[in-house]
Amino acid sequence: HAVKRAVRAFDIVYGLLNDTKNELTYFHSPMDLWDAIGLRTAAAVSFHDLLDGLGLYRDASLEMQQDTSTGISNSWWNWRQWLPGMGCMRSELVTAMTINTYNADLNEMNGLVGLVAYIPSSGELFSVKGGNNKLMESALRQSRRLYETTSTCKQSKQRIQRQQKQVTTVISNGDTMELLSNEDSLGEFDIVILAAPLQQSRVQFLIQNPMGMDSAILHPMPLGGVQANIDSEDVVDKAGRTKTVNNEHGDLAFAAALPSSATSPYTSVVTTIISNATINTSHFGLDNNEPLPRTMLVSERGKMLEGITTLRIISLEKGLVKIFSTEELSLEHRNTMFGSYHIIEYVQIWGGGVSREHSHHGGATPSFAGGRNSESLPFLLYDSSKHLSKSDGAALYYVNAIESSVAAIEISAIGAKSVAKLVARRLGLVSPVTVDSTHDEL
């Protein structure tokens, strides 16, 4: 029932995002959005705690092990949890689905992402043929076609372009933002949208000195906002007189720290595709005559013992198998599961150990930290008009702010629509209807 309620809540989102007339439908942060559809609380607690609230019992044997290790026992009186099989749905099915989707157990997940991980149990799913990257290609084609058929602009119709270059630096001069690919300028823009995790983007965000000094002097862009310095030792001299302390942000102003959701590394996942595999059925607790399941999921205990999170048989005839794991599988481990004649076709490492070159800039899904990382950045990541107290200026928006609470391709689309709506409002393309609050009292 909780999953169905969450799905119904998500159904409300699309109507809210399509509404451009109501001021309340312009969400400035992901938490504003979750609050509007009643899911904010779920995003701020662990999935374990949410399931406790829903009355889904934990596995008593696991709880007893934890109590023994910590010396605490406070659940002996709850006789229901000791019934045979009580808690197995939570420790096996629910946990297996979260590990399969996010490579995280129930304590590591927040309640909202846990509900999203369990949605596949409803069976009402779809996938994009050819992969999710086709969504972006389709969006670019549709936007270009729409522009060409409806635009009244007399300029060249190549304004919607796709440049396959890595953006390495964004520099704001207050009025515009220049995008650079190493030393090559990609142009200056009024609005820039970051559609990648900030901690993985490998982009430097800089501003020219806003104090009107040498424009060649660059400072880090205050993506976490600017706050006043409240340390009296920095602003009062020995005679008790106020001193003026200037820096790149003005008098007594300093860049605020980023929330942990924008700095924590993403979880490590290794994808391995093997051919010519002979499945060792006894290793997986199956009889030789028993038909092999197409997909095998693991519980928290199974992940610890097997070192894998999901095993999917793509073709039994060709022995083609796809495995997800936290670390690369050793030869000995592969031989045990798939026989000595297996062939590795493909290995992709998403994030991982510190020794890997891409470890700090990769990963599969965010680290939700049981709801402790749910504090997010706003969708409007940097507004030079507010920073420099101007009437107008360049702006940087951040689609992936929404991943502080939950990550999925559909969630990314919701974040993108939220940002697109805010951008359209900033450009004057849409605006909420002003409601006249003056009326005669009865």
PDB file of C-alpha atoms in Angstrom, residues 99 102-104 265-271 303 309 324-328 348-353 356 358-359 362-367:
ATOM      1  CA  ILE A  99      20.610  -4.022  -3.341  1.00  0.00           C
ATOM      2  CA  TYR A 102      21.027   0.811  -5.661  1.00  0.00           C
ATOM      3  CA  ASN A 103      23.669  -1.558  -4.219  1.00  0.00           C
ATOM      4  CA  ALA A 104      22.660  -0.426  -0.733  1.00  0.00           C
ATOM      5  CA  PRO A 265      30.985   9.971  -3.607  1.00  0.00           C
ATOM      6  CA  TYR A 266      28.535   7.775  -5.461  1.00  0.00           C
ATOM      7  CA  THR A 267      28.348   4.029  -4.770  1.00  0.00           C
ATOM      8  CA  SER A 268      30.699   1.698  -6.592  1.00  0.00           C
ATOM      9  CA  VAL A 269      29.252  -0.877  -8.984  1.00  0.00           C
ATOM     10  CA  VAL A 270      31.100  -3.198 -11.364  1.00  0.00           C
ATOM     11  CA  THR A 271      29.299  -4.591 -14.424  1.00  0.00           C
ATOM     12  CA  LYS A 303      25.939  -9.964  -0.882  1.00  0.00           C
ATOM     13  CA  THR A 309      24.462  -7.941  -6.051  1.00  0.00           C
ATOM     14  CA  PHE A 324      26.644  -6.634 -10.880  1.00  0.00           C
ATOM     15  CA  SER A 325      29.091  -6.521  -7.976  1.00  0.00           C
ATOM     16  CA  THR A 326      30.729  -4.018  -5.641  1.00  0.00           C
ATOM     17  CA  GLU A 327      34.264  -5.105  -6.571  1.00  0.00           C
ATOM     18  CA  GLU A 328      35.809  -6.818  -9.580  1.00  0.00           C
ATOM     19  CA  GLN A 348      32.734  -1.614 -16.629  1.00  0.00           C
ATOM     20  CA  ILE A 349      33.741  -0.065 -13.315  1.00  0.00           C
ATOM     21  CA  TRP A 350      31.471   2.694 -12.002  1.00  0.00           C
ATOM     22  CA  GLY A 351      33.431   4.508  -9.319  1.00  0.00           C
ATOM     23  CA  GLY A 352      35.269   2.551  -6.686  1.00  0.00           C
ATOM     24  CA  GLY A 353      38.574   2.320  -4.864  1.00  0.00           C
ATOM     25  CA  ARG A 356      41.345   3.923  -9.700  1.00  0.00           C
ATOM     26  CA  HIS A 358      38.027   7.675 -12.057  1.00  0.00           C
ATOM     27  CA  SER A 359      37.156   6.708  -8.471  1.00  0.00           C
ATOM     28  CA  GLY A 362      32.305   8.025 -10.964  1.00  0.00           C
ATOM     29  CA  GLY A 363      29.789   5.747  -9.345  1.00  0.00           C
ATOM     30  CA  ALA A 364      26.387   4.351 -10.110  1.00  0.00           C
ATOM     31  CA  THR A 365      24.001   5.882  -7.573  1.00  0.00           C
ATOM     32  CA  PRO A 366      24.197   8.550  -4.846  1.00  0.00           C
ATOM     33  CA  SER A 367      25.094   7.781  -1.247  1.00  0.00           C
TER      34      SER A 367
END
